[in-house]
Amino acid sequence: MTTIIDGKQVAKQVNQATQAEVSKLVERGVQPGIAVIIVGEDPASQIYVRNKNRKATKLGMHSIVRQLPATTTQAELLSIIADYNADDKIHGILVQSPLPKQINEPLVTLAIDPNKDVDGFHPTNVGKLITNYAGHYPIANTPRGIMTMLAAYDVDPAGKHAVVIGRSTIVGKPMAALLTNANATVTLAHSKTVDLKAVARTADILVVATGIAHLITGADIKPGATVIDVGMDRDANGKLVGDVDFESAQGVAGLITPVPGGVGPMTIATLMQTTVELAKWSDLGE
Ligand code: NAD
C-alpha cells in the first residue's frame, strides 16, 4: 500500500506554529517583515508572489511586494536591495526568479544581506549548510520543507540511500546537503547521469526535481521507497503534473507526494517560517 504524503496538512501545521510565533513576536514589539521583489510580468511568478504576500499577511506579518518593470537595470535593482538591507522593518528579502536577461542573478544573490537572505541562496548561507554549521542560518525553503515533511511522516534519512535527481542551486544541491547532514548516503543525479533509471531504483528516498513531466515511473522506483516529487510541470493537456508518474508509482512506492498538494504548499509555509526566524535572530538575538 502506498501512503500519500499530505503536504497541505503538514503545511497547515507549520503555518499554525508560525502564526503563533508571529503573535508572540508582535507582543514583544517585533513584527516579522518580508519584501518580495519581482521584475517583469512573468505570469507564473506573479501568481507565486501574490500567494506569498497573501500568506504572509494572513499570518500577521508585514509584507511588501515591490513590482518593478522588465526594463529595470542591474544598478536600480541593487539600489532597491540596499534600501531593504537597511530597512529595520524588513527581515527577509526575496528576489523572484526568473529575472530579465540584463540582470546578473548571482550578483543579486550576493547583494542581499545574508541575515535577510530568506531563500538561503547567499554563498555565506550555502557555505553554512555545506559545513553543517551549528548556529542559525536560513536554508533554501523547498528542500527544508521536504525535510519537515519527511519528519512528519517518520522517515528518518539516517543510513538510507537517498537519490536526488536534479542539481539546481534552488532544490537539488541543498537537498543533497540536507540529506547528507541527516546521515543519509546521498547520490546526486542529473541530466548527464548514465542509466538514471537504474540509479533511481537503488533509492530508499527518491527526490525528483528536474522539471520533466513523468520522467520517473513506477518501474524506476524501489518497492517501498519514499518518493518526493518536486516537479511542477504541464502535461500535453496543460494539466499540472509532477516529474513522477503518480499512477504507476501507486502500489510500488511506500510513500509519495502528490502534485499538486505535496511539496508546493510546504515551500511557501517554510518561507514564512524562515521569515519569522530571521526576525527573531536579528531583532531579539535568539
Ligand atoms: P532547474 O531547471 O534549475 O534544474 C533542473 C535539474 O534537472 C538540472 O540540474 C538538470 O541536470 C536536471 N535534469 C534535467 N533533465 C534531466 C534528465 N532528463 N534526467 C536527469 N536530470 C535531469 O530546475 P529547478 O529549479 O531545480 O526545478 C525543478 C522542478 O521543480 C521544476 O518543475 C520546478 O517548477 C519545480 N520546483 C517546484 C518547487 C515547489 O515548491 N514545488 C520549487 C522549486 C522548483
mmCIF file of C-alpha atoms and ligand atoms in Angstrom:
data_model
loop_
_atom_site.group_PDB
_atom_site.id
_atom_site.type_symbol
_atom_site.label_atom_id
_atom_site.label_comp_id
_atom_site.label_asym_id
_atom_site.label_seq_id
_atom_site.Cartn_x
_atom_site.Cartn_y
_atom_site.Cartn_z
ATOM 1 C CA MET A 1 0.000 0.000 0.000
ATOM 2 C CA THR A 2 1.240 3.467 -0.848
ATOM 3 C CA THR A 3 0.770 6.287 1.649
ATOM 4 C CA ILE A 4 0.105 9.660 0.069
ATOM 5 C CA ILE A 5 2.002 12.383 1.896
ATOM 6 C CA ASP A 6 -0.391 15.232 2.588
ATOM 7 C CA GLY A 7 1.754 18.320 2.055
ATOM 8 C CA LYS A 8 -1.218 20.617 2.612
ATOM 9 C CA GLN A 9 -1.841 19.156 6.048
ATOM 10 C CA VAL A 10 1.813 19.380 7.139
ATOM 11 C CA ALA A 11 1.953 22.941 5.745
ATOM 12 C CA LYS A 12 -1.121 23.811 7.779
ATOM 13 C CA GLN A 13 0.620 22.657 10.955
ATOM 14 C CA VAL A 14 3.738 24.677 10.081
ATOM 15 C CA ASN A 15 1.588 27.750 9.355
ATOM 16 C CA GLN A 16 -0.251 27.414 12.674
ATOM 17 C CA ALA A 17 3.068 27.340 14.532
ATOM 18 C CA THR A 18 4.272 30.342 12.501
ATOM 19 C CA GLN A 19 1.124 32.327 13.257
ATOM 20 C CA ALA A 20 1.527 31.650 16.988
ATOM 21 C CA GLU A 21 5.175 32.698 16.786
ATOM 22 C CA VAL A 22 4.255 35.929 14.937
ATOM 23 C CA SER A 23 1.741 36.810 17.693
ATOM 24 C CA LYS A 24 4.381 36.267 20.366
ATOM 25 C CA LEU A 25 6.894 38.413 18.499
ATOM 26 C CA VAL A 26 4.360 41.205 17.916
ATOM 27 C CA GLU A 27 3.680 41.260 21.682
ATOM 28 C CA ARG A 28 7.412 41.823 22.122
ATOM 29 C CA GLY A 29 7.366 44.693 19.623
ATOM 30 C CA VAL A 30 8.714 42.838 16.592
ATOM 31 C CA GLN A 31 6.565 42.284 13.506
ATOM 32 C CA PRO A 32 8.338 39.966 11.059
ATOM 33 C CA GLY A 33 8.558 41.623 7.646
ATOM 34 C CA ILE A 34 9.201 40.248 4.171
ATOM 35 C CA ALA A 35 9.902 42.141 0.952
ATOM 36 C CA VAL A 36 9.380 40.295 -2.319
ATOM 37 C CA ILE A 37 10.839 41.982 -5.376
ATOM 38 C CA ILE A 38 9.515 40.995 -8.775
ATOM 39 C CA VAL A 39 10.971 42.253 -12.039
ATOM 40 C CA GLY A 40 8.741 41.983 -15.116
ATOM 41 C CA GLU A 41 5.397 40.326 -15.751
ATOM 42 C CA ASP A 42 6.081 36.561 -15.890
ATOM 43 C CA PRO A 43 2.569 35.144 -15.207
ATOM 44 C CA ALA A 44 3.670 32.165 -13.058
ATOM 45 C CA SER A 45 5.903 34.459 -10.960
ATOM 46 C CA GLN A 46 3.014 36.893 -10.491
ATOM 47 C CA ILE A 47 0.916 34.061 -9.017
ATOM 48 C CA TYR A 48 3.730 32.840 -6.724
ATOM 49 C CA VAL A 49 4.360 36.358 -5.438
ATOM 50 C CA ARG A 50 0.671 37.031 -4.862
ATOM 51 C CA ASN A 51 0.372 33.778 -2.878
ATOM 52 C CA LYS A 52 3.415 34.594 -0.755
ATOM 53 C CA ASN A 53 2.090 38.075 0.005
ATOM 54 C CA ARG A 54 -1.361 36.739 0.901
ATOM 55 C CA LYS A 55 0.040 34.093 3.217
ATOM 56 C CA ALA A 56 2.417 36.498 4.970
ATOM 57 C CA THR A 57 -0.384 38.995 5.586
ATOM 58 C CA LYS A 58 -2.720 36.245 6.803
ATOM 59 C CA LEU A 59 -0.127 35.094 9.327
ATOM 60 C CA GLY A 60 0.183 38.640 10.693
ATOM 61 C CA MET A 61 3.438 39.675 9.055
ATOM 62 C CA HIS A 62 4.441 42.925 7.399
ATOM 63 C CA SER A 63 4.580 42.099 3.691
ATOM 64 C CA ILE A 64 5.713 44.231 0.783
ATOM 65 C CA VAL A 65 5.568 43.333 -2.900
ATOM 66 C CA ARG A 66 7.812 45.559 -4.971
ATOM 67 C CA GLN A 67 6.794 45.271 -8.623
ATOM 68 C CA LEU A 68 9.478 46.586 -10.987
ATOM 69 C CA PRO A 69 9.295 46.978 -14.764
ATOM 70 C CA ALA A 70 11.007 44.410 -17.036
ATOM 71 C CA THR A 71 13.377 47.219 -18.133
ATOM 72 C CA THR A 72 14.827 47.676 -14.609
ATOM 73 C CA THR A 73 18.610 47.929 -14.707
ATOM 74 C CA GLN A 74 21.058 45.984 -12.569
ATOM 75 C CA ALA A 75 22.055 49.194 -10.755
ATOM 76 C CA GLU A 76 18.420 50.072 -9.977
ATOM 77 C CA LEU A 77 17.721 46.603 -8.594
ATOM 78 C CA LEU A 78 20.876 46.611 -6.452
ATOM 79 C CA SER A 79 19.946 50.025 -5.073
ATOM 80 C CA ILE A 80 16.474 48.777 -4.069
ATOM 81 C CA ILE A 81 18.011 45.723 -2.379
ATOM 82 C CA ALA A 82 20.384 48.048 -0.493
ATOM 83 C CA ASP A 83 17.354 50.019 0.758
ATOM 84 C CA TYR A 84 15.695 46.853 2.111
ATOM 85 C CA ASN A 85 19.014 45.703 3.621
ATOM 86 C CA ALA A 86 18.945 48.938 5.650
ATOM 87 C CA ASP A 87 15.215 48.809 6.484
ATOM 88 C CA ASP A 88 14.620 47.640 10.084
ATOM 89 C CA LYS A 89 11.039 46.592 9.284
ATOM 90 C CA ILE A 90 12.202 44.044 6.705
ATOM 91 C CA HIS A 91 13.728 40.781 7.947
ATOM 92 C CA GLY A 92 13.535 38.728 4.764
ATOM 93 C CA ILE A 93 14.273 39.795 1.171
ATOM 94 C CA LEU A 94 13.320 37.606 -1.780
ATOM 95 C CA VAL A 95 14.001 38.413 -5.414
ATOM 96 C CA GLN A 96 11.649 36.299 -7.521
ATOM 97 C CA SER A 97 13.238 34.434 -10.418
ATOM 98 C CA PRO A 98 13.376 34.335 -13.384
ATOM 99 C CA LEU A 99 14.968 37.750 -13.858
ATOM 100 C CA PRO A 100 15.250 39.592 -17.199
ATOM 101 C CA LYS A 101 18.491 38.986 -19.063
ATOM 102 C CA GLN A 102 20.069 42.384 -18.311
ATOM 103 C CA ILE A 103 20.172 41.358 -14.631
ATOM 104 C CA ASN A 104 23.090 39.297 -13.309
ATOM 105 C CA GLU A 105 21.350 36.886 -10.929
ATOM 106 C CA PRO A 106 24.435 35.715 -8.945
ATOM 107 C CA LEU A 107 25.297 39.371 -8.207
ATOM 108 C CA VAL A 108 21.750 39.963 -6.992
ATOM 109 C CA THR A 109 22.070 36.987 -4.629
ATOM 110 C CA LEU A 110 25.364 38.394 -3.321
ATOM 111 C CA ALA A 111 23.808 41.841 -2.760
ATOM 112 C CA ILE A 112 21.246 40.581 -0.237
ATOM 113 C CA ASP A 113 22.363 40.830 3.393
ATOM 114 C CA PRO A 114 22.990 37.155 4.392
ATOM 115 C CA ASN A 115 20.991 37.846 7.581
ATOM 116 C CA LYS A 116 17.969 38.782 5.414
ATOM 117 C CA ASP A 117 18.510 36.067 2.798
ATOM 118 C CA VAL A 118 15.144 34.354 3.286
ATOM 119 C CA ASP A 119 15.761 31.995 0.330
ATOM 120 C CA GLY A 120 19.073 30.788 1.772
ATOM 121 C CA PHE A 121 20.822 31.276 -1.589
ATOM 122 C CA HIS A 122 23.666 33.579 -0.449
ATOM 123 C CA PRO A 123 27.049 31.797 -0.590
ATOM 124 C CA THR A 124 27.545 32.554 3.116
ATOM 125 C CA ASN A 125 24.417 30.588 3.959
ATOM 126 C CA VAL A 126 25.105 27.864 1.394
ATOM 127 C CA GLY A 127 28.568 27.518 2.995
ATOM 128 C CA LYS A 128 26.965 27.128 6.413
ATOM 129 C CA LEU A 129 24.687 24.409 5.046
ATOM 130 C CA ILE A 130 27.591 22.515 3.450
ATOM 131 C CA THR A 131 29.645 22.717 6.651
ATOM 132 C CA ASN A 132 26.568 21.808 8.744
ATOM 133 C CA TYR A 133 27.202 24.943 10.801
ATOM 134 C CA ALA A 134 25.818 24.625 14.327
ATOM 135 C CA GLY A 135 24.329 28.155 14.602
ATOM 136 C CA HIS A 136 21.343 29.841 12.961
ATOM 137 C CA TYR A 137 21.154 30.480 9.222
ATOM 138 C CA PRO A 138 18.444 30.372 6.534
ATOM 139 C CA ILE A 139 18.164 27.257 4.355
ATOM 140 C CA ALA A 140 16.552 27.017 0.896
ATOM 141 C CA ASN A 141 12.853 26.609 1.614
ATOM 142 C CA THR A 142 11.866 23.850 -0.818
ATOM 143 C CA PRO A 143 14.426 21.285 0.403
ATOM 144 C CA ARG A 144 13.959 22.381 4.002
ATOM 145 C CA GLY A 145 10.203 21.907 3.649
ATOM 146 C CA ILE A 146 10.845 18.417 2.276
ATOM 147 C CA MET A 147 12.887 17.580 5.392
ATOM 148 C CA THR A 148 9.948 18.771 7.539
ATOM 149 C CA MET A 149 7.579 16.558 5.544
ATOM 150 C CA LEU A 150 9.853 13.524 5.899
ATOM 151 C CA ALA A 151 10.000 14.090 9.668
ATOM 152 C CA ALA A 152 6.198 14.469 9.835
ATOM 153 C CA TYR A 153 5.890 11.005 8.271
ATOM 154 C CA ASP A 154 8.659 9.490 10.459
ATOM 155 C CA VAL A 155 11.010 8.950 7.537
ATOM 156 C CA ASP A 156 14.487 9.148 9.063
ATOM 157 C CA PRO A 157 17.156 9.548 6.341
ATOM 158 C CA ALA A 158 19.945 8.171 8.580
ATOM 159 C CA GLY A 159 21.599 5.179 6.946
ATOM 160 C CA LYS A 160 19.248 5.243 3.950
ATOM 161 C CA HIS A 161 20.300 5.633 0.342
ATOM 162 C CA ALA A 162 18.841 8.908 -0.918
ATOM 163 C CA VAL A 163 18.914 9.703 -4.624
ATOM 164 C CA VAL A 164 18.276 13.318 -5.606
ATOM 165 C CA ILE A 165 17.629 13.866 -9.314
ATOM 166 C CA GLY A 166 18.406 17.457 -10.363
ATOM 167 C CA ARG A 167 21.332 19.592 -9.209
ATOM 168 C CA SER A 168 19.920 23.127 -9.165
ATOM 169 C CA THR A 169 21.047 25.635 -6.532
ATOM 170 C CA ILE A 170 17.414 26.079 -5.500
ATOM 171 C CA VAL A 171 16.456 22.438 -4.949
ATOM 172 C CA GLY A 172 18.833 19.593 -5.845
ATOM 173 C CA LYS A 173 22.135 20.718 -4.311
ATOM 174 C CA PRO A 174 20.749 21.978 -0.971
ATOM 175 C CA MET A 175 18.536 18.860 -0.821
ATOM 176 C CA ALA A 176 21.601 16.631 -1.184
ATOM 177 C CA ALA A 177 23.382 18.642 1.537
ATOM 178 C CA LEU A 178 20.440 18.420 3.960
ATOM 179 C CA LEU A 179 20.109 14.668 3.442
ATOM 180 C CA THR A 180 23.874 14.273 3.916
ATOM 181 C CA ASN A 181 23.681 16.293 7.149
ATOM 182 C CA ALA A 182 20.842 13.978 8.217
ATOM 183 C CA ASN A 183 23.204 10.991 7.746
ATOM 184 C CA ALA A 184 21.801 9.574 4.512
ATOM 185 C CA THR A 185 24.132 8.166 1.871
ATOM 186 C CA VAL A 186 23.395 10.523 -0.999
ATOM 187 C CA THR A 187 23.656 10.198 -4.769
ATOM 188 C CA LEU A 188 23.110 13.450 -6.670
ATOM 189 C CA ALA A 189 21.971 12.530 -10.186
ATOM 190 C CA HIS A 190 21.376 14.888 -13.119
ATOM 191 C CA SER A 191 20.995 15.195 -16.872
ATOM 192 C CA LYS A 192 24.413 13.626 -17.539
ATOM 193 C CA THR A 193 23.915 10.651 -15.218
ATOM 194 C CA VAL A 194 24.391 7.342 -17.036
ATOM 195 C CA ASP A 195 21.445 4.938 -16.656
ATOM 196 C CA LEU A 196 19.442 7.293 -14.471
ATOM 197 C CA LYS A 197 16.596 4.851 -14.007
ATOM 198 C CA ALA A 198 18.880 2.137 -12.623
ATOM 199 C CA VAL A 199 20.260 4.711 -10.170
ATOM 200 C CA ALA A 200 16.722 5.753 -9.204
ATOM 201 C CA ARG A 201 15.836 2.115 -8.450
ATOM 202 C CA THR A 202 18.533 1.976 -5.744
ATOM 203 C CA ALA A 203 16.905 4.789 -3.725
ATOM 204 C CA ASP A 204 15.222 4.315 -0.362
ATOM 205 C CA ILE A 205 14.395 8.032 -0.586
ATOM 206 C CA LEU A 206 13.967 9.419 -4.101
ATOM 207 C CA VAL A 207 13.682 13.180 -4.614
ATOM 208 C CA VAL A 208 12.937 14.219 -8.198
ATOM 209 C CA ALA A 209 13.455 17.861 -9.210
ATOM 210 C CA THR A 210 14.049 18.107 -12.943
ATOM 211 C CA GLY A 211 11.088 19.913 -14.492
ATOM 212 C CA ILE A 212 10.460 16.981 -16.848
ATOM 213 C CA ALA A 213 6.896 15.681 -16.637
ATOM 214 C CA HIS A 214 6.649 11.997 -15.664
ATOM 215 C CA LEU A 215 10.407 11.362 -16.056
ATOM 216 C CA ILE A 216 10.178 8.701 -13.338
ATOM 217 C CA THR A 217 7.600 5.903 -13.467
ATOM 218 C CA GLY A 218 6.679 3.058 -11.113
ATOM 219 C CA ALA A 219 9.211 0.785 -12.867
ATOM 220 C CA ASP A 220 12.025 3.136 -11.749
ATOM 221 C CA ILE A 221 11.083 3.026 -8.061
ATOM 222 C CA LYS A 222 12.381 0.546 -5.471
ATOM 223 C CA PRO A 223 9.377 -1.117 -3.803
ATOM 224 C CA GLY A 224 8.612 0.631 -0.522
ATOM 225 C CA ALA A 225 10.713 3.738 -1.302
ATOM 226 C CA THR A 226 9.728 7.244 -0.194
ATOM 227 C CA VAL A 227 9.211 9.372 -3.312
ATOM 228 C CA ILE A 228 9.253 13.166 -3.183
ATOM 229 C CA ASP A 229 8.105 14.842 -6.380
ATOM 230 C CA VAL A 230 9.247 18.458 -6.626
ATOM 231 C CA GLY A 231 8.283 18.949 -10.266
ATOM 232 C CA MET A 232 5.612 21.414 -11.308
ATOM 233 C CA ASP A 233 5.152 20.626 -14.951
ATOM 234 C CA ARG A 234 2.410 20.801 -17.560
ATOM 235 C CA ASP A 235 1.315 17.728 -19.478
ATOM 236 C CA ALA A 236 0.107 17.799 -23.109
ATOM 237 C CA ASN A 237 -3.340 18.988 -21.930
ATOM 238 C CA GLY A 238 -1.903 21.812 -19.826
ATOM 239 C CA LYS A 239 -2.654 19.998 -16.562
ATOM 240 C CA LEU A 240 -0.269 20.485 -13.624
ATOM 241 C CA VAL A 241 1.706 17.260 -13.113
ATOM 242 C CA GLY A 242 4.931 16.214 -11.407
ATOM 243 C CA ASP A 243 8.231 14.687 -12.500
ATOM 244 C CA VAL A 244 6.894 11.324 -11.278
ATOM 245 C CA ASP A 245 4.078 9.386 -12.921
ATOM 246 C CA PHE A 246 1.825 9.247 -9.872
ATOM 247 C CA GLU A 247 -0.444 6.494 -11.239
ATOM 248 C CA SER A 248 2.235 3.915 -11.985
ATOM 249 C CA ALA A 249 4.028 4.744 -8.702
ATOM 250 C CA GLN A 250 0.934 3.644 -6.764
ATOM 251 C CA GLY A 251 1.445 0.264 -5.154
ATOM 252 C CA VAL A 252 5.234 0.470 -5.650
ATOM 253 C CA ALA A 253 6.280 3.474 -3.553
ATOM 254 C CA GLY A 254 5.882 3.213 0.221
ATOM 255 C CA LEU A 255 5.126 6.927 0.495
ATOM 256 C CA ILE A 256 4.697 9.536 -2.219
ATOM 257 C CA THR A 257 3.925 13.243 -2.507
ATOM 258 C CA PRO A 258 1.163 14.238 -4.938
ATOM 259 C CA VAL A 259 1.326 17.163 -7.387
ATOM 260 C CA PRO A 260 -0.339 19.453 -6.515
ATOM 261 C CA GLY A 261 -0.671 19.207 -2.735
ATOM 262 C CA GLY A 262 2.786 17.889 -1.836
ATOM 263 C CA VAL A 263 5.985 19.932 -1.971
ATOM 264 C CA GLY A 264 4.328 23.172 -3.195
ATOM 265 C CA PRO A 265 2.400 24.086 -0.026
ATOM 266 C CA MET A 266 5.442 23.170 2.086
ATOM 267 C CA THR A 267 7.696 25.593 0.216
ATOM 268 C CA ILE A 268 5.538 28.603 0.987
ATOM 269 C CA ALA A 269 4.909 27.520 4.602
ATOM 270 C CA THR A 270 8.658 27.107 5.096
ATOM 271 C CA LEU A 271 9.304 30.535 3.566
ATOM 272 C CA MET A 272 7.015 32.058 6.199
ATOM 273 C CA GLN A 273 8.697 30.025 8.946
ATOM 274 C CA THR A 274 12.124 31.265 7.814
ATOM 275 C CA THR A 275 10.984 34.914 7.759
ATOM 276 C CA VAL A 276 9.885 34.661 11.378
ATOM 277 C CA GLU A 277 13.169 33.026 12.358
ATOM 278 C CA LEU A 278 15.160 35.802 10.651
ATOM 279 C CA ALA A 279 13.172 38.398 12.637
ATOM 280 C CA LYS A 280 13.811 36.543 15.882
ATOM 281 C CA TRP A 281 17.520 36.095 15.246
ATOM 282 C CA SER A 282 18.134 39.684 14.157
ATOM 283 C CA ASP A 283 15.879 41.688 16.492
ATOM 284 C CA LEU A 284 15.884 39.519 19.604
ATOM 285 C CA GLY A 285 19.272 37.821 19.172
ATOM 286 C CA GLU A 286 17.667 34.412 19.738
HETATM 287 P P1 NAD B 1 16.390 23.562 -12.971
HETATM 288 O O1 NAD B 1 15.941 23.631 -14.375
HETATM 289 O O2 NAD B 1 17.207 24.654 -12.391
HETATM 290 O O3 NAD B 1 17.212 22.212 -12.776
HETATM 291 C C1 NAD B 1 16.774 21.005 -13.306
HETATM 292 C C2 NAD B 1 17.787 19.923 -12.991
HETATM 293 O O4 NAD B 1 17.292 18.714 -13.527
HETATM 294 C C3 NAD B 1 19.157 20.153 -13.584
HETATM 295 O O5 NAD B 1 20.126 20.021 -12.561
HETATM 296 C C4 NAD B 1 19.339 19.040 -14.617
HETATM 297 O O6 NAD B 1 20.636 18.470 -14.580
HETATM 298 C C5 NAD B 1 18.318 18.013 -14.181
HETATM 299 N N1 NAD B 1 17.764 17.328 -15.345
HETATM 300 C C6 NAD B 1 17.206 17.888 -16.437
HETATM 301 N N2 NAD B 1 16.846 16.915 -17.298
HETATM 302 C C7 NAD B 1 17.154 15.748 -16.740
HETATM 303 C C8 NAD B 1 17.041 14.396 -17.161
HETATM 304 N N3 NAD B 1 16.498 14.058 -18.332
HETATM 305 N N4 NAD B 1 17.489 13.440 -16.340
HETATM 306 C C9 NAD B 1 18.029 13.753 -15.149
HETATM 307 N N5 NAD B 1 18.174 15.014 -14.705
HETATM 308 C C10 NAD B 1 17.739 15.990 -15.495
HETATM 309 O O7 NAD B 1 15.070 23.280 -12.131
HETATM 310 P P2 NAD B 1 14.668 23.546 -10.590
HETATM 311 O O8 NAD B 1 14.593 24.997 -10.347
HETATM 312 O O9 NAD B 1 15.503 22.700 -9.686
HETATM 313 O O10 NAD B 1 13.187 22.958 -10.628
HETATM 314 C C11 NAD B 1 12.924 21.615 -10.942
HETATM 315 C C12 NAD B 1 11.427 21.374 -10.933
HETATM 316 O O11 NAD B 1 10.936 21.619 -9.622
HETATM 317 C C13 NAD B 1 10.609 22.304 -11.846
HETATM 318 O O12 NAD B 1 9.482 21.580 -12.314
HETATM 319 C C14 NAD B 1 10.171 23.412 -10.919
HETATM 320 O O13 NAD B 1 8.978 24.029 -11.363
HETATM 321 C C15 NAD B 1 9.927 22.625 -9.663
HETATM 322 N N6 NAD B 1 10.036 23.409 -8.425
HETATM 323 C C16 NAD B 1 8.999 23.275 -7.547
HETATM 324 C C17 NAD B 1 9.048 23.943 -6.341
HETATM 325 C C18 NAD B 1 7.919 23.771 -5.392
HETATM 326 O O14 NAD B 1 7.833 24.480 -4.422
HETATM 327 N N7 NAD B 1 7.021 22.801 -5.608
HETATM 328 C C19 NAD B 1 10.137 24.753 -6.011
HETATM 329 C C20 NAD B 1 11.201 24.841 -6.917
HETATM 330 C C21 NAD B 1 11.128 24.152 -8.121
#
